[in-house]
Short mmCIF file of C-alpha atoms and ligand atoms in Angstrom, two decimals:
data_model
loop_
_atom_site.label_atom_id
_atom_site.label_comp_id
_atom_site.label_asym_id
_atom_site.label_seq_id
_atom_site.Cartn_x
_atom_site.Cartn_y
_atom_site.Cartn_z
CA UNK A 1 0.00 0.00 0.00
CA UNK A 2 2.24 2.74 -1.18
CA UNK A 3 -0.03 5.30 -2.81
CA UNK A 4 -2.85 6.41 -0.54
CA UNK A 5 -5.62 8.82 -1.46
CA UNK A 6 -7.28 10.36 1.59
CA UNK A 7 -10.76 11.72 0.78
CA UNK A 8 -12.87 14.00 2.96
CA UNK A 9 -15.24 16.92 2.60
CA UNK A 10 -16.82 18.17 5.83
CA UNK A 11 -15.49 19.73 9.02
CA UNK A 12 -15.60 16.63 11.25
CA UNK A 13 -13.99 14.36 8.64
CA UNK A 14 -11.18 16.88 8.20
CA UNK A 15 -10.62 17.12 11.96
CA UNK A 16 -10.58 13.33 12.27
CA UNK A 17 -8.30 12.70 9.26
CA UNK A 18 -5.80 15.57 9.71
CA UNK A 19 -3.39 13.87 12.10
CA UNK A 20 -3.59 10.66 10.05
CA UNK A 21 -2.51 12.56 6.92
CA UNK A 22 0.44 14.01 8.85
CA UNK A 23 1.37 10.63 10.31
CA UNK A 24 1.29 8.92 6.89
CA UNK A 25 3.45 11.67 5.44
CA UNK A 26 6.04 10.98 8.18
CA UNK A 27 6.29 7.38 6.98
CA UNK A 28 7.04 6.55 3.37
CA UNK A 29 3.51 6.61 2.02
CA UNK A 30 2.83 8.66 -1.09
CA UNK A 31 -0.18 10.52 0.30
CA UNK A 32 -2.55 12.63 -1.70
CA UNK A 33 -5.48 14.55 -0.21
CA UNK A 34 -8.74 14.96 -2.12
CA UNK A 35 -11.37 17.27 -0.64
CA UNK A 36 -14.85 17.31 -2.11
CA UNK A 37 -15.53 20.55 -0.18
CA UNK A 38 -19.01 19.30 0.64
CA UNK A 39 -18.42 21.98 3.30
CA UNK A 40 -16.46 25.04 2.21
CA UNK A 41 -15.75 27.57 4.96
CA UNK A 42 -15.97 25.03 7.78
CA UNK A 43 -13.58 22.68 5.97
CA UNK A 44 -11.12 25.45 5.17
CA UNK A 45 -10.89 26.39 8.85
CA UNK A 46 -9.55 22.89 9.59
CA UNK A 47 -7.21 22.71 6.58
CA UNK A 48 -5.66 25.98 7.69
CA UNK A 49 -5.15 24.91 11.31
CA UNK A 50 -3.44 21.65 10.35
CA UNK A 51 -1.65 23.22 7.38
CA UNK A 52 -3.01 20.68 4.89
CA UNK A 53 -3.00 21.74 1.24
CA UNK A 54 -5.28 19.46 -0.78
CA UNK A 55 -3.89 17.95 -3.97
CA UNK A 56 -7.42 17.79 -5.38
CA UNK A 57 -10.07 20.31 -4.35
CA UNK A 58 -13.38 19.49 -6.07
CA UNK A 59 -15.02 22.61 -4.58
CA UNK A 60 -18.52 21.11 -4.82
CA UNK A 61 -20.58 22.80 -2.10
CA UNK A 62 -23.66 24.72 -3.14
CA UNK A 63 -26.06 26.58 -0.84
CA UNK A 64 -28.63 24.31 0.82
CA UNK A 65 -27.50 21.34 -1.30
CA UNK A 66 -29.55 18.15 -1.42
CA UNK A 67 -28.12 14.72 -0.75
CA UNK A 68 -28.64 13.70 -4.38
CA UNK A 69 -27.02 16.77 -5.94
CA UNK A 70 -23.91 16.57 -3.78
CA UNK A 71 -23.72 12.79 -4.38
CA UNK A 72 -23.99 13.10 -8.15
CA UNK A 73 -21.37 15.84 -8.27
CA UNK A 74 -18.91 13.72 -6.28
CA UNK A 75 -19.54 10.67 -8.50
CA UNK A 76 -18.93 12.66 -11.65
CA UNK A 77 -15.61 14.09 -10.41
CA UNK A 78 -14.02 11.01 -8.84
CA UNK A 79 -12.96 9.18 -12.03
CA UNK A 80 -10.60 12.02 -12.92
CA UNK A 81 -9.00 12.02 -9.47
CA UNK A 82 -8.63 8.24 -9.31
CA UNK A 83 -7.25 8.03 -12.87
CA UNK A 84 -4.79 10.81 -12.20
CA UNK A 85 -3.39 9.65 -8.84
CA UNK A 86 -3.86 5.87 -9.30
CA UNK A 87 -4.05 5.02 -5.58
CA UNK A 88 -3.44 1.55 -4.13
CA UNK A 89 -5.81 2.51 -1.32
CA UNK A 90 -8.53 5.10 -0.74
CA UNK A 91 -9.14 6.13 2.88
CA UNK A 92 -12.52 7.57 3.89
CA UNK A 93 -13.93 8.56 7.24
CA UNK A 94 -17.19 7.92 9.03
CA UNK A 95 -20.61 8.45 7.55
CA UNK A 96 -20.94 11.51 5.36
CA UNK A 97 -22.12 11.67 1.77
CA UNK A 98 -18.51 12.41 0.80
CA UNK A 99 -17.31 9.25 2.55
CA UNK A 100 -19.89 6.91 1.06
CA UNK A 101 -19.68 8.24 -2.50
CA UNK A 102 -15.87 8.35 -2.53
CA UNK A 103 -15.79 4.76 -1.24
CA UNK A 104 -18.29 3.68 -3.87
CA UNK A 105 -16.33 5.46 -6.61
CA UNK A 106 -13.14 3.63 -5.59
CA UNK A 107 -15.00 0.31 -5.48
CA UNK A 108 -16.27 0.90 -9.03
CA UNK A 109 -12.64 0.97 -10.11
CA UNK A 110 -11.68 -2.02 -7.91
CA UNK A 111 -9.40 0.06 -5.72
CA UNK A 112 -8.99 -1.03 -2.10
CA UNK A 113 -10.75 1.01 0.57
CA UNK A 114 -9.96 1.68 4.23
CA UNK A 115 -12.73 2.97 6.50
CA UNK A 116 -11.75 5.07 9.50
CA UNK A 117 -14.33 5.17 12.34
CA UNK A 118 -15.89 1.92 11.16
CA UNK A 119 -18.69 -0.07 12.75
CA UNK A 120 -20.80 2.58 14.51
CA UNK A 121 -24.45 1.54 14.31
CA UNK A 122 -27.94 2.43 15.48
CA UNK A 123 -29.63 0.00 13.02
CA UNK A 124 -32.29 2.69 12.53
CA UNK A 125 -31.94 3.84 8.95
CA UNK A 126 -33.57 7.21 9.61
CA UNK A 127 -31.57 8.06 12.73
CA UNK A 128 -29.07 9.43 12.11
CA UNK A 129 -30.20 10.11 8.55
CA UNK A 130 -28.57 9.54 6.13
CA UNK A 131 -25.45 8.69 8.15
CA UNK A 132 -26.54 5.26 9.42
CA UNK A 133 -26.93 3.88 5.91
CA UNK A 134 -23.77 5.63 4.73
CA UNK A 135 -21.82 3.75 7.39
CA UNK A 136 -23.44 0.44 6.59
CA UNK A 137 -22.77 0.87 2.88
CA UNK A 138 -19.11 1.74 3.48
CA UNK A 139 -18.92 -1.26 5.82
CA UNK A 140 -19.95 -3.53 2.93
CA UNK A 141 -17.56 -1.91 0.48
CA UNK A 142 -14.40 -1.44 2.57
CA UNK A 143 -11.46 -3.86 2.68
CA UNK A 144 -9.98 -2.56 5.96
CA UNK A 145 -12.03 -1.34 8.92
CA UNK A 146 -10.54 0.90 11.63
CA UNK A 147 -12.97 0.67 14.54
CA UNK A 148 -12.76 3.15 17.38
CA UNK A 149 -13.96 0.70 20.07
CA UNK A 150 -14.52 -3.01 20.76
CA UNK A 151 -18.29 -2.42 20.48
CA UNK A 152 -17.92 -1.06 16.95
CA UNK A 153 -15.69 -4.02 16.02
CA UNK A 154 -18.34 -6.42 17.37
CA UNK A 155 -20.99 -4.78 15.19
CA UNK A 156 -18.87 -5.52 12.13
CA UNK A 157 -18.17 -9.12 13.19
CA UNK A 158 -21.93 -9.69 13.56
CA UNK A 159 -22.34 -8.45 9.99
CA UNK A 160 -19.92 -11.13 8.77
CA UNK A 161 -16.85 -8.97 8.29
CA UNK A 162 -13.66 -10.95 8.82
CA UNK A 163 -11.73 -10.40 12.04
CA UNK A 164 -8.42 -10.02 10.21
CA UNK A 165 -9.64 -6.93 8.34
CA UNK A 166 -10.71 -5.04 11.51
CA UNK A 167 -8.39 -3.10 13.81
CA UNK A 168 -9.54 -1.44 17.05
CA UNK A 169 -7.72 1.88 17.15
CA UNK A 170 -9.56 4.37 19.38
CA UNK A 171 -11.02 7.42 17.68
CA UNK A 172 -8.67 9.62 15.66
CA UNK A 173 -10.53 12.66 17.04
CA UNK A 174 -8.63 12.16 20.30
CA UNK A 175 -5.33 12.36 18.37
CA UNK A 176 -6.52 15.67 16.89
CA UNK A 177 -7.75 16.93 20.23
CA UNK A 178 -4.37 16.24 21.89
CA UNK A 179 -2.47 17.74 18.95
CA UNK A 180 -4.59 20.88 19.19
CA UNK A 181 -4.34 21.15 22.98
CA UNK A 182 -0.54 20.98 22.65
CA UNK A 183 -0.49 23.62 19.94
CA UNK A 184 -3.06 26.16 21.23
CA UNK A 185 -1.59 29.62 21.47
CA UNK A 186 -4.23 31.84 23.11
CA UNK A 187 -2.41 35.03 22.31
CA UNK A 188 -1.97 34.35 18.61
CA UNK A 189 -5.49 33.13 17.83
CA UNK A 190 -7.53 36.28 17.06
CA UNK A 191 -10.81 34.45 17.59
CA UNK A 192 -9.84 33.48 21.15
CA UNK A 193 -8.92 37.10 21.84
CA UNK A 194 -12.38 38.15 20.54
CA UNK A 195 -14.15 35.49 22.61
CA UNK A 196 -12.48 36.77 25.77
CA UNK A 197 -14.10 40.15 25.10
CA UNK A 198 -17.49 38.83 24.04
CA UNK A 199 -18.25 36.22 26.70
CA UNK A 200 -18.70 36.72 30.42
CA UNK A 201 -16.50 33.93 31.76
CA UNK A 202 -17.48 34.73 35.36
CA UNK A 203 -20.75 32.99 34.52
CA UNK A 204 -21.18 29.26 33.87
CA UNK A 205 -20.92 28.70 30.14
CA UNK A 206 -23.41 26.40 28.43
CA UNK A 207 -21.89 25.63 25.04
CA UNK A 208 -24.38 24.58 22.35
CA UNK A 209 -24.11 23.21 18.81
CA UNK A 210 -26.61 21.54 16.48
CA UNK A 211 -26.86 20.43 12.88
CA UNK A 212 -28.58 17.02 12.49
CA UNK A 213 -31.22 16.52 9.81
CA UNK A 214 -33.45 14.70 12.36
CA UNK A 215 -33.65 18.01 14.25
CA UNK A 216 -34.62 20.22 11.30
CA UNK A 217 -38.03 21.89 11.80
CA UNK A 218 -39.72 21.22 15.16
CA UNK A 219 -36.58 19.74 16.75
CA UNK A 220 -34.40 22.82 16.44
CA UNK A 221 -37.32 25.09 17.42
CA UNK A 222 -37.83 23.06 20.62
CA UNK A 223 -34.12 23.09 21.40
CA UNK A 224 -34.12 26.89 21.04
CA UNK A 225 -37.13 27.19 23.37
CA UNK A 226 -35.27 25.13 26.00
CA UNK A 227 -32.23 27.43 25.63
CA UNK A 228 -34.41 30.48 26.30
CA UNK A 229 -35.50 28.88 29.58
CA UNK A 230 -31.96 27.80 30.50
CA UNK A 231 -30.76 31.35 29.92
CA UNK A 232 -33.04 32.46 32.77
CA UNK A 233 -31.11 30.32 35.29
CA UNK A 234 -28.85 32.54 37.44
CA UNK A 235 -25.21 32.96 36.63
CA UNK A 236 -25.46 31.29 33.22
CA UNK A 237 -24.36 32.35 29.75
CA UNK A 238 -25.16 30.37 26.60
CA UNK A 239 -22.65 30.36 23.73
CA UNK A 240 -23.84 28.88 20.43
CA UNK A 241 -21.52 28.70 17.40
CA UNK A 242 -24.22 28.34 14.77
CA UNK A 243 -23.75 25.79 11.94
CA UNK A 244 -23.92 27.38 8.47
CA UNK A 245 -26.69 25.06 7.28
CA UNK A 246 -29.67 27.41 6.61
CA UNK A 247 -32.07 24.86 8.13
CA UNK A 248 -30.32 25.50 11.44
CA UNK A 249 -29.04 29.04 11.11
CA UNK A 250 -32.38 30.65 10.23
CA UNK A 251 -34.51 29.34 13.14
CA UNK A 252 -31.67 29.79 15.66
CA UNK A 253 -31.15 33.45 14.71
CA UNK A 254 -34.93 34.04 14.64
CA UNK A 255 -35.60 32.63 18.10
CA UNK A 256 -32.45 33.42 20.09
CA UNK A 257 -30.97 36.67 18.76
CA UNK A 258 -32.63 38.99 21.24
CA UNK A 259 -31.32 37.55 24.54
CA UNK A 260 -28.33 39.32 26.11
CA UNK A 261 -26.80 36.24 27.73
CA UNK A 262 -27.18 34.05 24.62
CA UNK A 263 -24.18 34.64 22.37
CA UNK A 264 -24.76 33.42 18.82
CA UNK A 265 -21.48 33.28 16.92
CA UNK A 266 -20.12 31.96 13.61
CA UNK A 267 -18.69 28.40 13.57
CA UNK A 268 -15.33 28.50 15.33
CA UNK A 269 -12.03 27.23 14.03
CA UNK A 270 -11.14 23.98 15.81
CA UNK A 271 -8.48 25.56 18.01
CA UNK A 272 -10.80 28.21 19.46
CA UNK A 273 -13.65 25.70 19.76
CA UNK A 274 -11.48 23.40 21.89
CA UNK A 275 -10.38 26.39 23.96
CA UNK A 276 -14.05 27.27 24.51
CA UNK A 277 -14.95 23.67 25.37
CA UNK A 278 -12.32 23.77 28.10
CA UNK A 279 -13.99 26.89 29.52
CA UNK A 280 -17.52 25.47 29.31
CA UNK A 281 -19.45 24.10 32.28
CA UNK A 282 -21.88 22.01 30.28
CA UNK A 283 -22.36 21.15 26.59
CA UNK A 284 -25.67 20.65 24.76
CA UNK A 285 -25.20 19.21 21.28
CA UNK A 286 -26.26 16.70 18.65
CA UNK A 287 -22.67 16.40 17.39
CA UNK A 288 -20.92 13.04 17.24
CA UNK A 289 -17.38 14.41 17.50
CA UNK A 290 -18.14 16.59 20.50
CA UNK A 291 -19.52 13.58 22.41
CA UNK A 292 -16.16 11.90 21.86
CA UNK A 293 -13.98 14.89 22.78
CA UNK A 294 -15.88 16.20 25.80
CA UNK A 295 -14.99 13.37 28.24
CA UNK A 296 -11.27 14.09 27.76
CA UNK A 297 -11.96 17.62 28.94
CA UNK A 298 -14.24 16.51 31.81
CA UNK A 299 -17.34 18.17 30.36
CA UNK A 300 -20.84 16.64 30.70
CA UNK A 301 -22.80 16.46 27.44
CA UNK A 302 -26.56 16.49 26.94
CA UNK A 303 -27.18 14.96 23.52
CA UNK A 304 -30.21 16.35 21.69
CA UNK A 305 -30.97 13.08 19.92
CA UNK A 306 -33.17 10.02 20.54
CA UNK A 307 -30.64 7.40 19.45
CA UNK A 308 -26.90 7.10 19.54
CA UNK A 309 -24.26 5.05 17.80
CA UNK A 310 -21.91 5.94 20.65
CA UNK A 311 -23.17 3.69 23.50
CA UNK A 312 -19.71 3.71 25.11
CA UNK A 313 -20.13 7.34 26.16
CA UNK A 314 -23.56 6.58 27.63
CA UNK A 315 -22.15 3.63 29.58
CA UNK A 316 -19.21 5.69 30.80
CA UNK A 317 -21.75 8.23 32.06
CA UNK A 318 -20.22 11.20 30.25
CA UNK A 319 -23.23 11.87 28.01
CA UNK A 320 -26.99 11.67 28.38
CA UNK A 321 -29.59 11.45 25.60
CA UNK A 322 -32.24 14.15 26.00
CA UNK A 323 -33.92 14.17 22.57
CA UNK A 324 -35.46 17.40 21.35
CA UNK A 325 -38.22 17.89 23.93
CA UNK A 326 -37.87 21.40 25.37
CA UNK A 327 -38.93 20.45 28.93
CA UNK A 328 -36.65 17.43 29.08
CA UNK A 329 -33.63 19.42 27.87
CA UNK A 330 -34.37 22.23 30.34
CA UNK A 331 -34.87 19.85 33.30
CA UNK A 332 -31.65 17.92 32.66
CA UNK A 333 -29.63 21.10 32.15
CA UNK A 334 -31.14 22.72 35.25
CA UNK A 335 -30.23 19.67 37.35
CA UNK A 336 -26.61 19.77 36.17
CA UNK A 337 -26.44 23.50 36.86
CA UNK A 338 -27.96 23.10 40.34
CA UNK A 339 -26.83 19.69 41.64
CA UNK A 340 -23.07 19.46 42.06
CA UNK A 341 -23.10 15.71 42.82
CA UNK A 342 -24.82 14.98 39.55
CA UNK A 343 -22.45 17.32 37.73
CA UNK A 344 -19.34 15.73 39.33
CA UNK A 345 -20.47 12.22 38.36
CA UNK A 346 -20.80 13.15 34.71
CA UNK A 347 -17.66 15.25 34.53
CA UNK A 348 -15.29 12.75 36.15
CA UNK A 349 -15.91 9.77 33.91
CA UNK A 350 -13.19 8.10 31.79
CA UNK A 351 -12.99 8.73 28.03
CA UNK A 352 -13.86 5.47 26.23
CA UNK A 353 -12.64 6.73 22.83
CA UNK A 354 -8.94 6.12 23.21
CA UNK A 355 -5.63 7.59 24.24
CA UNK A 356 -4.69 9.55 21.16
CA UNK A 357 -2.72 6.83 19.37
CA UNK A 358 -5.35 5.82 16.80
CA UNK A 359 -3.41 7.19 13.83
CA UNK A 360 -0.27 5.29 14.82
CA UNK A 361 -2.29 2.07 15.00
CA UNK A 362 -3.77 2.69 11.54
CA UNK A 363 -0.35 3.41 10.01
CA UNK A 364 1.19 0.34 11.72
CA UNK A 365 -1.51 -1.83 10.14
CA UNK A 366 -1.16 -0.31 6.66
CA UNK A 367 2.63 -0.60 6.64
CA UNK A 368 2.24 -4.39 6.77
CA UNK A 369 -0.23 -4.52 3.86
C1 UD1 B 426 -22.83 17.17 6.95
C2 UD1 B 426 -22.91 15.65 7.03
C3 UD1 B 426 -23.08 15.17 8.45
C4 UD1 B 426 -22.03 15.78 9.35
C5 UD1 B 426 -22.09 17.28 9.23
C6 UD1 B 426 -21.01 17.91 10.07
C7 UD1 B 426 -23.95 14.39 5.18
C8 UD1 B 426 -25.19 13.86 4.62
N1 UD1 B 426 -24.06 15.17 6.29
O1 UD1 B 426 -24.11 17.70 7.29
O2 UD1 B 426 -22.98 13.75 8.50
O3 UD1 B 426 -22.29 15.39 10.69
O4 UD1 B 426 -21.86 17.64 7.85
O5 UD1 B 426 -21.19 19.28 10.23
O6 UD1 B 426 -22.89 14.14 4.66
N2 UD1 B 426 -22.80 25.17 4.63
C9 UD1 B 426 -22.10 26.32 4.32
N3 UD1 B 426 -20.74 26.33 4.58
C10 UD1 B 426 -20.09 25.30 5.14
C11 UD1 B 426 -20.83 24.14 5.47
C12 UD1 B 426 -22.18 24.09 5.19
O7 UD1 B 426 -22.63 27.29 3.83
O8 UD1 B 426 -18.87 25.39 5.35
C13 UD1 B 426 -24.26 25.13 4.31
C14 UD1 B 426 -24.53 25.05 2.79
O9 UD1 B 426 -25.70 25.76 2.51
C15 UD1 B 426 -24.72 23.55 2.58
C16 UD1 B 426 -25.46 23.19 3.85
O10 UD1 B 426 -24.83 23.95 4.89
O11 UD1 B 426 -25.44 23.26 1.40
C17 UD1 B 426 -25.53 21.74 4.21
O12 UD1 B 426 -24.31 21.07 4.13
P1 UD1 B 426 -24.28 19.43 4.04
O13 UD1 B 426 -22.88 19.00 4.03
O14 UD1 B 426 -25.17 18.98 2.96
O15 UD1 B 426 -24.99 18.97 5.35
P2 UD1 B 426 -24.63 19.14 6.87
O16 UD1 B 426 -25.94 19.30 7.54
O17 UD1 B 426 -23.58 20.15 7.07
N1 UDP B 427 -16.27 22.08 16.03
C1 UDP B 427 -15.51 23.17 15.59
N2 UDP B 427 -16.09 24.41 15.58
C2 UDP B 427 -17.37 24.63 15.98
C3 UDP B 427 -18.15 23.50 16.38
C4 UDP B 427 -17.57 22.25 16.38
O1 UDP B 427 -14.34 23.01 15.23
O2 UDP B 427 -17.83 25.78 15.96
C5 UDP B 427 -15.65 20.74 16.00
C6 UDP B 427 -15.86 19.85 17.22
O3 UDP B 427 -14.86 20.05 18.19
C7 UDP B 427 -15.83 18.44 16.63
C8 UDP B 427 -16.39 18.63 15.23
O4 UDP B 427 -16.29 20.04 14.94
O5 UDP B 427 -14.52 17.94 16.49
C9 UDP B 427 -17.81 18.16 15.16
O6 UDP B 427 -18.40 18.57 13.96
P1 UDP B 427 -19.96 18.50 13.72
O7 UDP B 427 -20.68 18.66 15.01
O8 UDP B 427 -20.24 19.50 12.64
O9 UDP B 427 -20.17 17.06 13.09
P2 UDP B 427 -20.37 15.59 13.71
O10 UDP B 427 -19.25 15.32 14.66
O11 UDP B 427 -21.71 15.53 14.36
O12 UDP B 427 -20.33 14.72 12.50
#
């Protein structure tokens, strides 16, 4: 496996593949990076932080794109990339449209595929939608499966995937988190300087994000209503970096703009987001990556979803599912803000997603192939 094409397109894939790209470059792999730019600005923030210059930038994002348009655009561009670079292996990450279509495109040319963050499952095809099916499809197509946990490996074994093609690595997001924590320079990052002015850090910070399709419409409206109530709890400030998806951005700005202690801000670069996570008291999110990072920083997470493919975090007690019911979200948040025993239990749990050596394990495996 000498020539490796690493494909990604959205913010979380970039965060979770960045250290792997660097690690492969340190060894003697001929690595090429192809970004679909399914996300544009949010992807570029990550590329800049990790100083990754894509060899192929398909620049495909369009405003409020549909799953089928972005899929068809990726399909129609991938032949050129694969014919030009001629990889021995294509590496994709997780469950996005970019990941599934790039994997499928490589399969159509009988090129081997490695799947990073393999084996997460809810077995509910509409939750998360379309990610659950994207993962299952990549699971069928891939030749090598890098599972973050034993549970995710077991899911693959049950689906008939051979033991010898699965490696349990931990999640590469922890590698990126540690890399970023080591490299944060508060004085040089302009955004962090701005945040220090904007946010009242004497208050307890409730950090919020949201973007899932299952929460479009009523879900995000209910979440916003719960945030209005939470903002009335004493000594509390809500900070919400708002995803650029118009299905999220529009209702959030409509409902929450007028409150003084709710700070709605643009998506943050990864470095300043991690800095802000460290300062937060509590996190409310539907994000997958944040559920994996937060335990390393000792932050409790209320997950605004009904299902999860990350049962390890639930078992470890670091996250709690609260769905998108406004009363439920408010009650759980209020308890954590008012009951220190409950807060301590959730914030002191162990991180089940690894020790930050996932990329080394992946490279060690590929060297032998
Ligand atoms: C995508 C992934 C989801 C992942 C999420 C991470 C799919 C189907 N969904 O969802 O799995 O968890 O990214 O955030 O692959 N936009 C911008 N600028 C950006 C990014 C997005 O303007 O930098 C806007 C555009 O209008 C774009 C829209 O957001 O059309 C939606 O982007 P898309 O990638 O289709 O979906 P996400 O909801 O971001
Ligand atoms: N993140 C970021 N800036 C933000 C919000 C999140 O860099 O303003 C990071 C976060 O730390 C995590 C990743 O983005 O690593 C999660 O991305 P997202 O929630 O968009 O996608 P998911 O993880 O749900 O696929």
